[in-house]
């Protein structure tokens, strides 16, 4: 690997001594050369990598041999025999080998993940723009067909919506040149792939001869066909206007069929015409399902806006839109069983910009993120939704908090510039195996590690809020021990005011947290925190959104 070659070249330049690294991987027939300072020394040390007693062989050859681990293998570092006092350089080189391997694997893994998911990320950003930027169903349909078809490699597609009066699925947008015009599909035609997806509120695929029967137009050549129902989150509230709540039975009653589904999807998307007739993959199905919910939310929000304008109830409907966005926030249980978490967001008005994210990165690492968008209103809620979507992607794709925060910064650059908004963001990774807390903080003021010994350490900001500049965001590291807690909250908590306009203040919050005996659960601490805020406010209106996240990893 080039990283090891550079490491050994630096060692040679510093000490004047040659070195080589050999490793034996699981399942390999023999040792593999990772790097050598020169070809001659590689040849000289090759026999040692095969020796039964490597250390004895090295002494016989006037060399030094050190056992090193390289992540997923065990290897040997061979070095010219050191002179008196030079052994420390060998030991330092041995410690650097696994570190270099880990960093290289993290870099390659993050790069590969981002490359593989680039098109999906691009599509989700497009859907995010639709979510807050349109009240036109036709625009949603046209953009969806174009973007999703391109992502999954389809050349033709159609978007169908239910016609309540006629019990039909009616095409409202299409893509690609079809041999025949795409006609409306009767809901009684149960063999049609769009009808099946519509009834199941899910996704269906067919290929070969079955595709011809499933969709006579898009599957006419026996190529693969994929259909996905466009659904919206269930709120339990009937929405009036363009999309009244409808039962499936009302669409199928004429055919004498019974349905148990309570609400109708907003439409069905059917794709076909893949190059070479290759079938759609499980990844395509998963992406289509994820996008269907996003698009359903966009279409549903469009209906909310239209209905609110018609009835002069925009504030109430925007509150509902914000509630839908809050449903995107993860449940604290996602980090269990390794970690315990509690989190809460309380919007001050109908819409707000505070959010959090919890991620179970692996058995040893837990990701915790909190963000606060500047301002209030619909723009803040839209930026919040975009930031949350981007963060959910990047924290899984990047191993280092600084890389993830910088990726979110790049993803939101255009939106923040056009809206002249900003957001504070702090992302921390608890690594219980390394006993480290690694974090990147872009302007978020209220982030703390509460030590089991009673100490309170601030996770200091290393960059301004996102949107002020595109400066590099550095990563910081501090120790983490069993019994420590991570407490993150937004300025709405510290700025909570009573009827006399007196602030609660960060110091009062920290004093309350300091009274905890470390026997409480994160839920207990969160409840105490919001009780403190409520008692201080004594019924006064909150001027800002409130959010808090508390995480620990019991020993």
Coordinates of C-alpha atoms in Angstrom, one line a residue:
X1 CA 0.0 0.0 0.0
X2 CA 1.2 3.5 -0.8
X3 CA 0.6 4.6 2.8
X4 CA 3.0 2.0 4.2
X5 CA 5.6 2.7 1.5
X6 CA 5.6 6.4 2.5
X7 CA 5.9 5.5 6.1
X8 CA 9.0 3.2 5.5
X9 CA 10.5 5.8 3.2
X10 CA 10.3 8.4 6.0
X11 CA 11.8 5.9 8.4
X12 CA 14.7 5.2 6.1
X13 CA 15.3 8.9 5.6
X14 CA 15.3 9.5 9.4
X15 CA 17.3 6.6 10.6
X16 CA 19.2 5.4 7.5
X17 CA 17.9 1.9 8.1
X18 CA 15.9 -0.3 5.7
X19 CA 12.6 -1.9 6.8
X20 CA 9.9 -4.1 5.4
X21 CA 6.3 -5.1 6.4
X22 CA 4.9 -8.6 5.8
X23 CA 1.5 -9.8 6.8
X24 CA -0.4 -13.1 6.9
X25 CA -4.1 -12.7 6.1
X26 CA -6.8 -15.2 7.0
X27 CA -7.2 -17.8 4.2
X28 CA -4.0 -16.8 2.4
X29 CA -1.4 -19.4 1.4
X30 CA 1.6 -17.4 2.6
X31 CA 2.8 -14.0 3.8
X32 CA 2.2 -10.9 1.6
X33 CA 4.5 -8.0 1.3
X34 CA 2.8 -4.7 2.3
X35 CA 5.8 -2.4 1.7
X36 CA 9.6 -2.2 1.8
X37 CA 12.0 0.6 1.8
X38 CA 13.8 -1.0 -1.1
X39 CA 13.5 -4.1 -3.3
X40 CA 16.7 -5.6 -2.0
X41 CA 15.5 -5.5 1.6
X42 CA 12.2 -7.0 0.6
X43 CA 14.1 -10.0 -0.9
X44 CA 16.4 -10.2 2.1
X45 CA 13.4 -10.4 4.6
X46 CA 11.2 -12.7 2.5
X47 CA 12.6 -15.9 4.1
X48 CA 12.0 -14.5 7.6
X49 CA 8.3 -14.1 6.9
X50 CA 8.2 -17.8 6.1
X51 CA 10.4 -18.9 9.1
X52 CA 9.0 -21.0 11.9
X53 CA 10.7 -18.9 14.6
X54 CA 10.8 -15.4 13.0
X55 CA 12.6 -13.7 15.9
X56 CA 15.4 -16.3 15.9
X57 CA 15.8 -16.0 12.2
X58 CA 16.0 -12.2 12.4
X59 CA 18.8 -12.4 15.1
X60 CA 20.7 -14.8 12.9
X61 CA 20.5 -12.4 10.0
X62 CA 21.5 -9.3 12.0
X63 CA 17.9 -7.9 11.8
X64 CA 15.2 -6.9 14.3
X65 CA 11.7 -8.4 14.0
X66 CA 8.6 -6.9 15.6
X67 CA 5.1 -8.5 15.6
X68 CA 2.5 -6.0 14.5
X69 CA -1.2 -6.1 13.8
X70 CA -2.7 -4.5 10.7
X71 CA -6.4 -4.5 11.5
X72 CA -7.6 -7.7 9.9
X73 CA -4.3 -9.6 9.9
X74 CA -1.1 -10.3 11.8
X75 CA 2.3 -9.4 10.4
X76 CA 6.0 -8.8 11.0
X77 CA 8.1 -5.7 10.7
X78 CA 11.7 -6.4 9.8
X79 CA 14.3 -3.6 10.4
X80 CA 18.1 -3.4 10.0
X81 CA 19.5 -4.1 13.5
X82 CA 19.5 -0.9 15.5
X83 CA 22.5 0.7 17.0
X84 CA 22.5 1.5 20.7
X85 CA 19.7 3.9 21.5
X86 CA 17.8 3.4 18.3
X87 CA 15.3 0.8 19.5
X88 CA 12.7 3.4 20.3
X89 CA 12.3 4.4 16.6
X90 CA 11.5 0.7 15.8
X91 CA 8.8 0.6 18.5
X92 CA 7.3 3.8 17.3
X93 CA 7.2 2.5 13.7
X94 CA 5.5 -0.7 14.9
X95 CA 2.8 1.4 16.7
X96 CA 2.2 3.4 13.5
X97 CA 1.5 0.4 11.3
X98 CA -2.0 -0.4 12.6
X99 CA -2.8 3.2 12.8
X100 CA -2.0 3.8 9.2
X101 CA -4.0 0.7 8.2
X102 CA -7.1 1.9 10.1
X103 CA -7.0 5.4 8.7
X104 CA -6.6 4.1 5.1
X105 CA -9.5 1.7 5.6
X106 CA -11.7 4.4 7.0
X107 CA -10.8 6.7 4.1
X108 CA -11.4 4.0 1.4
X109 CA -14.6 2.9 3.0
X110 CA -16.0 6.4 3.3
X111 CA -15.0 7.2 -0.3
X112 CA -16.5 4.0 -1.7
X113 CA -19.8 4.5 0.2
X114 CA -20.1 8.1 -1.0
X115 CA -19.4 7.0 -4.6
X116 CA -21.9 4.2 -4.5
X117 CA -24.6 6.4 -3.0
X118 CA -23.9 9.6 -4.9
X119 CA -27.0 9.2 -7.2
X120 CA -29.2 8.3 -4.2
X121 CA -27.9 11.3 -2.3
X122 CA -28.6 13.6 -5.3
X123 CA -32.1 12.2 -5.7
X124 CA -32.9 12.7 -2.0
X125 CA -31.7 16.3 -2.2
X126 CA -34.0 16.8 -5.2
X127 CA -36.9 15.3 -3.3
X128 CA -36.0 17.6 -0.4
X129 CA -36.4 20.7 -2.6
X130 CA -39.8 19.4 -3.7
X131 CA -40.8 18.9 -0.1
X132 CA -40.7 22.6 0.6
X133 CA -40.7 24.3 -2.7
X134 CA -43.9 23.4 -4.6
X135 CA -47.6 23.1 -4.5
X136 CA -47.9 21.5 -7.9
X137 CA -48.6 17.8 -8.1
X138 CA -47.5 17.9 -11.8
X139 CA -44.1 19.2 -10.9
X140 CA -43.6 16.6 -8.3
X141 CA -44.6 13.9 -10.8
X142 CA -42.4 15.1 -13.6
X143 CA -39.3 15.6 -11.5
X144 CA -39.8 12.3 -9.7
X145 CA -40.1 10.3 -13.0
X146 CA -36.9 11.9 -14.4
X147 CA -34.7 11.7 -11.3
X148 CA -35.7 8.2 -10.0
X149 CA -35.7 6.7 -13.5
X150 CA -32.2 8.0 -14.1
X151 CA -31.0 6.7 -10.7
X152 CA -32.2 3.1 -11.2
X153 CA -31.4 2.9 -14.9
X154 CA -35.0 3.0 -16.3
X155 CA -35.8 4.6 -19.7
X156 CA -39.6 4.7 -19.4
X157 CA -41.9 5.5 -16.5
X158 CA -45.4 6.6 -15.7
X159 CA -47.0 8.2 -12.7
X160 CA -50.6 7.2 -11.9
X161 CA -53.1 8.8 -9.5
X162 CA -56.4 7.3 -8.2
X163 CA -59.6 8.6 -9.7
X164 CA -62.1 8.2 -6.9
X165 CA -65.2 8.6 -9.1
X166 CA -64.2 6.1 -11.8
X167 CA -62.3 3.6 -9.6
X168 CA -59.3 3.9 -11.9
X169 CA -55.6 4.7 -11.8
X170 CA -55.1 7.5 -14.2
X171 CA -51.7 8.5 -15.7
X172 CA -50.8 12.2 -15.1
X173 CA -47.1 12.1 -16.2
X174 CA -45.0 9.8 -18.3
X175 CA -41.4 9.5 -19.5
X176 CA -39.9 7.8 -22.5
X177 CA -41.5 6.8 -25.9
X178 CA -43.9 3.9 -25.5
X179 CA -45.2 1.8 -28.3
X180 CA -48.8 2.4 -27.1
X181 CA -50.4 5.2 -25.2
X182 CA -50.6 4.4 -21.5
X183 CA -54.3 4.1 -20.7
X184 CA -56.1 4.4 -17.3
X185 CA -56.0 1.1 -15.3
X186 CA -59.2 -0.2 -13.7
X187 CA -58.8 -1.0 -10.0
X188 CA -60.5 -4.4 -10.7
X189 CA -57.5 -5.4 -12.9
X190 CA -55.7 -7.2 -10.1
X191 CA -53.0 -8.7 -12.4
X192 CA -51.7 -5.2 -13.2
X193 CA -48.5 -4.4 -11.3
X194 CA -49.7 -0.8 -10.5
X195 CA -52.9 -2.1 -9.0
X196 CA -51.0 -4.6 -6.8
X197 CA -48.6 -2.0 -5.5
X198 CA -51.5 0.4 -4.9
X199 CA -53.5 -2.1 -2.9
X200 CA -50.4 -3.2 -0.8
X201 CA -49.2 0.4 -0.4
X202 CA -45.8 -1.1 -1.2
X203 CA -43.4 -2.1 -4.1
X204 CA -43.7 -4.9 -6.7
X205 CA -41.4 -6.1 -9.4
X206 CA -41.7 -8.4 -12.4
X207 CA -39.5 -9.5 -15.4
X208 CA -39.6 -11.9 -18.3
X209 CA -43.0 -13.1 -19.4
X210 CA -44.7 -12.1 -16.1
X211 CA -43.8 -8.4 -16.9
X212 CA -45.9 -8.5 -20.1
X213 CA -49.0 -9.4 -18.1
X214 CA -48.1 -7.1 -15.2
X215 CA -47.9 -4.0 -17.5
X216 CA -48.7 -4.3 -21.2
X217 CA -46.9 -1.1 -22.1
X218 CA -43.7 -0.8 -20.0
X219 CA -43.3 -4.6 -19.9
X220 CA -44.1 -5.3 -23.5
X221 CA -40.7 -6.6 -24.4
X222 CA -40.4 -8.8 -21.3
X223 CA -38.1 -6.4 -19.6
X224 CA -38.1 -5.7 -15.9
X225 CA -41.0 -3.6 -14.4
X226 CA -41.0 -2.0 -11.0
X227 CA -44.1 -0.3 -9.3
X228 CA -44.1 1.5 -6.0
X229 CA -47.0 3.1 -4.2
X230 CA -46.5 6.7 -3.2
X231 CA -47.6 7.0 0.5
X232 CA -47.7 9.7 3.1
X233 CA -47.1 9.4 6.8
X234 CA -50.2 8.6 8.8
X235 CA -51.3 11.5 11.1
X236 CA -54.8 10.4 12.1
X237 CA -56.1 13.7 10.9
X238 CA -58.2 14.0 7.8
X239 CA -56.9 16.5 5.2
X240 CA -59.4 18.5 3.2
X241 CA -58.7 20.0 -0.2
X242 CA -57.0 18.3 -3.1
X243 CA -56.4 15.0 -1.4
X244 CA -59.4 13.9 0.8
X245 CA -59.0 10.7 2.8
X246 CA -60.4 7.8 0.8
X247 CA -60.8 4.2 1.6
X248 CA -59.6 1.5 -0.8
X249 CA -63.0 -0.1 -0.6
X250 CA -64.5 3.0 -2.1
X251 CA -62.4 2.4 -5.2
X252 CA -62.9 -1.3 -5.4
X253 CA -66.5 -1.7 -4.3
X254 CA -67.7 -1.8 -7.9
X255 CA -65.6 -5.0 -8.4
X256 CA -67.1 -6.5 -5.2
X257 CA -63.7 -6.8 -3.5
X258 CA -63.0 -6.3 0.2
X259 CA -60.0 -4.3 1.3
X260 CA -58.7 -3.9 4.9
X261 CA -56.4 -0.9 4.1
X262 CA -57.7 2.3 5.7
X263 CA -56.3 4.9 3.4
X264 CA -55.3 5.2 -0.2
X265 CA -51.8 5.9 -1.4
X266 CA -51.4 9.2 -3.2
X267 CA -50.4 7.5 -6.4
X268 CA -48.3 4.7 -8.1
X269 CA -45.0 5.0 -9.9
X270 CA -44.2 2.4 -12.6
X271 CA -40.7 2.1 -14.2
X272 CA -39.4 -0.1 -17.0
X273 CA -37.1 -0.3 -20.0
X274 CA -33.8 -1.1 -18.2
X275 CA -30.9 -1.6 -20.6
X276 CA -30.5 -5.3 -21.6
X277 CA -33.7 -6.2 -19.8
X278 CA -31.8 -6.7 -16.5
X279 CA -34.1 -7.1 -13.4
X280 CA -34.4 -4.4 -10.7
X281 CA -32.3 -5.2 -7.7
X282 CA -33.1 -5.2 -4.0
X283 CA -31.3 -1.9 -3.7
X284 CA -33.6 -0.4 -6.4
X285 CA -36.6 -1.6 -4.5
X286 CA -35.3 -0.2 -1.2
X287 CA -34.5 3.2 -2.8
X288 CA -38.0 3.3 -4.5
X289 CA -39.7 2.6 -1.2
X290 CA -37.7 5.3 0.6
X291 CA -38.4 7.8 -2.1
X292 CA -42.1 7.0 -2.1
X293 CA -42.4 8.2 1.5
X294 CA -40.5 11.4 0.7
X295 CA -42.6 12.1 -2.3
X296 CA -45.8 11.3 -0.4
X297 CA -44.7 13.8 2.2
X298 CA -44.1 16.4 -0.5
X299 CA -47.4 15.8 -2.2
X300 CA -49.2 15.8 1.2
X301 CA -47.5 19.0 2.3
X302 CA -48.5 20.6 -1.1
X303 CA -52.1 19.7 -0.3
X304 CA -51.7 21.1 3.2
X305 CA -50.5 24.5 1.9
X306 CA -53.2 24.7 -0.7
X307 CA -55.9 23.9 1.9
X308 CA -54.5 26.3 4.4
X309 CA -54.4 29.2 2.0
X310 CA -58.0 28.5 0.9
X311 CA -59.2 28.5 4.5
X312 CA -56.9 31.1 6.0
X313 CA -55.4 28.5 8.4
X314 CA -51.8 28.5 7.3
X315 CA -50.4 28.6 10.8
X316 CA -52.3 25.5 11.9
X317 CA -51.4 23.6 8.7
X318 CA -47.7 24.6 9.0
X319 CA -47.7 23.2 12.5
X320 CA -49.0 19.9 11.1
X321 CA -46.2 20.0 8.5
X322 CA -43.7 20.5 11.2
X323 CA -45.1 17.6 13.2
X324 CA -44.6 15.4 10.1
X325 CA -41.0 16.6 9.9
X326 CA -40.4 15.7 13.6
X327 CA -41.5 12.2 12.8
X328 CA -38.3 11.9 10.8
X329 CA -36.3 12.2 14.1
X330 CA -35.0 8.8 15.2
X331 CA -36.3 7.0 18.3
X332 CA -33.7 6.9 21.2
X333 CA -33.9 3.1 21.1
X334 CA -31.9 3.0 17.8
X335 CA -28.6 3.1 19.8
X336 CA -29.6 0.2 22.1
X337 CA -28.5 -2.1 23.6
X338 CA -24.9 -0.7 23.8
X339 CA -26.0 2.9 24.6
X340 CA -28.9 4.5 26.5
X341 CA -30.3 7.7 25.1
X342 CA -33.2 10.1 25.7
X343 CA -34.1 13.1 23.4
X344 CA -36.8 15.6 23.0
X345 CA -37.7 18.5 20.7
X346 CA -40.3 21.1 21.7
X347 CA -41.1 23.6 19.0
X348 CA -41.9 27.1 20.2
X349 CA -44.2 27.9 17.3
X350 CA -45.9 26.1 14.4
X351 CA -42.5 25.4 12.8
X352 CA -39.0 25.3 14.1
X353 CA -35.4 24.4 13.3
X354 CA -34.1 22.3 16.2
X355 CA -33.2 18.7 15.5
X356 CA -31.1 15.7 16.7
X357 CA -29.8 12.4 15.3
X358 CA -28.8 9.2 16.9
X359 CA -26.8 6.5 15.1
X360 CA -25.6 3.0 16.1
X361 CA -22.4 3.0 14.1
X362 CA -21.2 -0.3 15.3
X363 CA -21.0 -2.3 18.6
X364 CA -18.4 0.0 20.0
X365 CA -19.3 3.4 18.6
X366 CA -22.4 5.6 19.0
X367 CA -23.1 8.8 17.0
X368 CA -24.9 11.7 18.6
X369 CA -25.7 14.9 16.7
X370 CA -27.7 18.1 17.6
X371 CA -28.5 21.1 15.4
X372 CA -30.2 24.4 15.6
X373 CA -31.2 26.3 12.5
X374 CA -31.3 30.1 12.8
X375 CA -34.6 31.9 12.7
X376 CA -38.1 30.6 12.8
X377 CA -40.9 29.7 10.3
X378 CA -41.2 27.6 7.3
X379 CA -37.7 28.3 6.0
X380 CA -36.1 27.2 9.2
X381 CA -38.2 24.0 9.1
X382 CA -37.2 23.3 5.5
X383 CA -33.5 23.8 6.3
X384 CA -34.0 21.5 9.3
X385 CA -35.5 18.8 7.1
X386 CA -32.6 19.1 4.6
X387 CA -30.0 19.1 7.3
X388 CA -31.4 16.1 9.0
X389 CA -31.6 14.1 5.7
X390 CA -28.0 15.1 4.8
X391 CA -26.7 14.2 8.3
X392 CA -28.5 10.8 8.3
X393 CA -26.6 9.9 5.1
X394 CA -23.2 11.4 6.0
X395 CA -22.8 10.0 9.6
X396 CA -23.2 6.5 8.2
X397 CA -20.8 7.2 5.3
X398 CA -18.0 8.9 7.2
X399 CA -16.0 7.5 10.1
X400 CA -14.7 10.8 11.4
X401 CA -17.1 13.4 12.9
X402 CA -15.2 16.3 11.1
X403 CA -15.7 14.6 7.7
X404 CA -19.4 14.1 8.4
X405 CA -19.9 17.7 9.5
X406 CA -18.0 19.1 6.5
X407 CA -20.1 16.9 4.2
X408 CA -23.3 18.4 5.7
X409 CA -21.8 21.8 5.3
X410 CA -21.2 21.2 1.6
X411 CA -24.7 19.7 1.1
X412 CA -26.4 22.7 2.6
X413 CA -24.2 25.4 1.1
X414 CA -26.6 26.5 -1.7
X415 CA -29.7 26.4 0.5
X416 CA -28.1 28.4 3.3
X417 CA -26.7 31.0 0.8
X418 CA -30.0 31.5 -0.9
X419 CA -32.0 31.8 2.4
X420 CA -29.2 33.7 4.3
X421 CA -29.6 31.3 7.2
X422 CA -27.2 29.3 9.3
X423 CA -27.2 26.5 11.8
X424 CA -25.1 25.3 14.7
X425 CA -24.1 21.6 14.5
X426 CA -22.3 19.4 17.0
X427 CA -21.6 15.7 16.1
X428 CA -19.9 13.4 18.6
X429 CA -18.9 9.8 18.4
X430 CA -18.6 7.8 21.7
X431 CA -16.0 5.0 21.2
X432 CA -16.2 2.8 24.2
X433 CA -13.5 0.5 23.0
X434 CA -10.9 3.2 22.5
X435 CA -12.3 5.1 25.5
X436 CA -12.6 8.2 23.5
X437 CA -15.1 10.9 22.7
X438 CA -14.4 12.3 19.2
X439 CA -16.4 15.3 18.1
X440 CA -16.7 18.2 15.6
X441 CA -18.5 21.3 16.8
X442 CA -19.6 24.0 14.3
X443 CA -20.7 26.9 16.5
X444 CA -22.9 24.9 18.9
X445 CA -22.5 26.4 22.4
X446 CA -24.2 23.9 24.7
X447 CA -22.5 20.6 24.5
X448 CA -20.9 18.9 27.5
X449 CA -19.3 15.7 28.8
X450 CA -20.4 15.0 32.4
X451 CA -17.7 12.8 33.9
X452 CA -18.5 10.1 36.4
X453 CA -16.2 11.9 38.8
X454 CA -18.5 15.0 38.7
X455 CA -16.5 17.0 36.2
X456 CA -18.1 19.0 33.4
X457 CA -16.2 19.5 30.2
X458 CA -17.5 21.6 27.3
X459 CA -17.2 20.3 23.8
X460 CA -15.8 23.5 22.5
X461 CA -16.7 24.8 19.0
X462 CA -13.8 24.7 16.6
X463 CA -15.6 26.4 13.7
X464 CA -18.4 29.0 13.2
X465 CA -21.9 27.9 12.6
X466 CA -22.5 26.3 9.2
X467 CA -23.5 29.0 6.7
X468 CA -21.1 31.7 8.0
X469 CA -18.1 30.3 6.1
X470 CA -16.7 27.1 4.4
X471 CA -13.8 26.9 6.8
X472 CA -12.3 23.5 7.5
X473 CA -13.8 21.8 10.6
X474 CA -11.3 20.1 12.9
X475 CA -11.9 17.0 14.9
X476 CA -11.3 17.0 18.7
X477 CA -10.8 14.1 21.0
X478 CA -11.3 13.7 24.8
X479 CA -11.3 10.7 27.1
X480 CA -14.5 8.7 27.8
X481 CA -15.0 6.4 30.7
X482 CA -17.9 4.2 31.9
X483 CA -20.3 6.4 33.8
X484 CA -19.7 9.5 31.7
X485 CA -22.6 11.2 30.0
X486 CA -23.0 13.3 26.9
X487 CA -25.4 16.2 27.3
X488 CA -26.3 18.4 24.3
X489 CA -29.0 21.0 24.2
X490 CA -30.0 24.1 22.2
X491 CA -30.1 27.7 23.3
X492 CA -33.8 27.6 23.7
X493 CA -33.3 25.9 27.0
X494 CA -30.6 28.3 28.3
X495 CA -32.6 31.3 27.0
X496 CA -36.0 30.2 28.5
X497 CA -37.4 33.2 30.3
X498 CA -39.9 33.7 33.1
X499 CA -42.7 36.3 33.2
X500 CA -40.2 38.9 34.4
X501 CA -38.1 38.2 31.3
X502 CA -35.3 36.6 33.3
X503 CA -33.2 33.9 31.6
X504 CA -32.7 30.5 33.0
X505 CA -29.1 30.5 31.9
X506 CA -26.6 27.8 31.1
X507 CA -25.1 27.9 34.6
X508 CA -28.4 27.0 36.3
X509 CA -28.8 24.0 33.9
X510 CA -25.3 22.8 34.7
X511 CA -25.9 23.1 38.4
X512 CA -29.0 21.0 38.1
X513 CA -27.1 18.4 36.1
X514 CA -24.3 18.4 38.7
X515 CA -26.8 17.2 41.4
X516 CA -27.4 14.0 39.5
X517 CA -25.9 11.0 41.3
X518 CA -25.1 9.1 38.1
X519 CA -27.6 6.4 39.1
X520 CA -30.4 8.0 36.9
X521 CA -31.2 7.0 33.4
X522 CA -31.0 9.4 30.5
X523 CA -34.8 9.6 30.6
X524 CA -34.7 10.7 34.2
X525 CA -32.2 13.4 33.5
X526 CA -34.1 14.6 30.4
X527 CA -37.3 14.8 32.5
X528 CA -35.5 16.8 35.2
X529 CA -34.1 19.2 32.6
X530 CA -37.5 20.0 31.0
X531 CA -39.1 20.2 34.5
X532 CA -36.5 22.8 35.4
X533 CA -37.3 24.8 32.2
X534 CA -41.1 24.6 32.8
X535 CA -40.7 25.6 36.5
X536 CA -38.6 28.6 35.5
X537 CA -40.9 29.7 32.7
X538 CA -44.0 29.4 35.0
X539 CA -46.3 29.3 31.9
X540 CA -44.5 32.0 30.0
X541 CA -44.3 31.5 26.2
X542 CA -41.1 30.0 24.9
X543 CA -39.5 32.3 22.4
X544 CA -37.3 29.6 20.9
X545 CA -37.4 25.9 20.1
X546 CA -36.1 23.6 22.8
X547 CA -34.1 20.4 22.1
X548 CA -31.9 18.2 24.3
X549 CA -30.1 14.8 23.8
X550 CA -28.6 12.8 26.7
X551 CA -26.6 9.6 26.0
X552 CA -24.5 7.3 28.1
X553 CA -22.9 3.8 27.6
X554 CA -23.2 1.7 30.8
X555 CA -20.2 -0.5 31.6

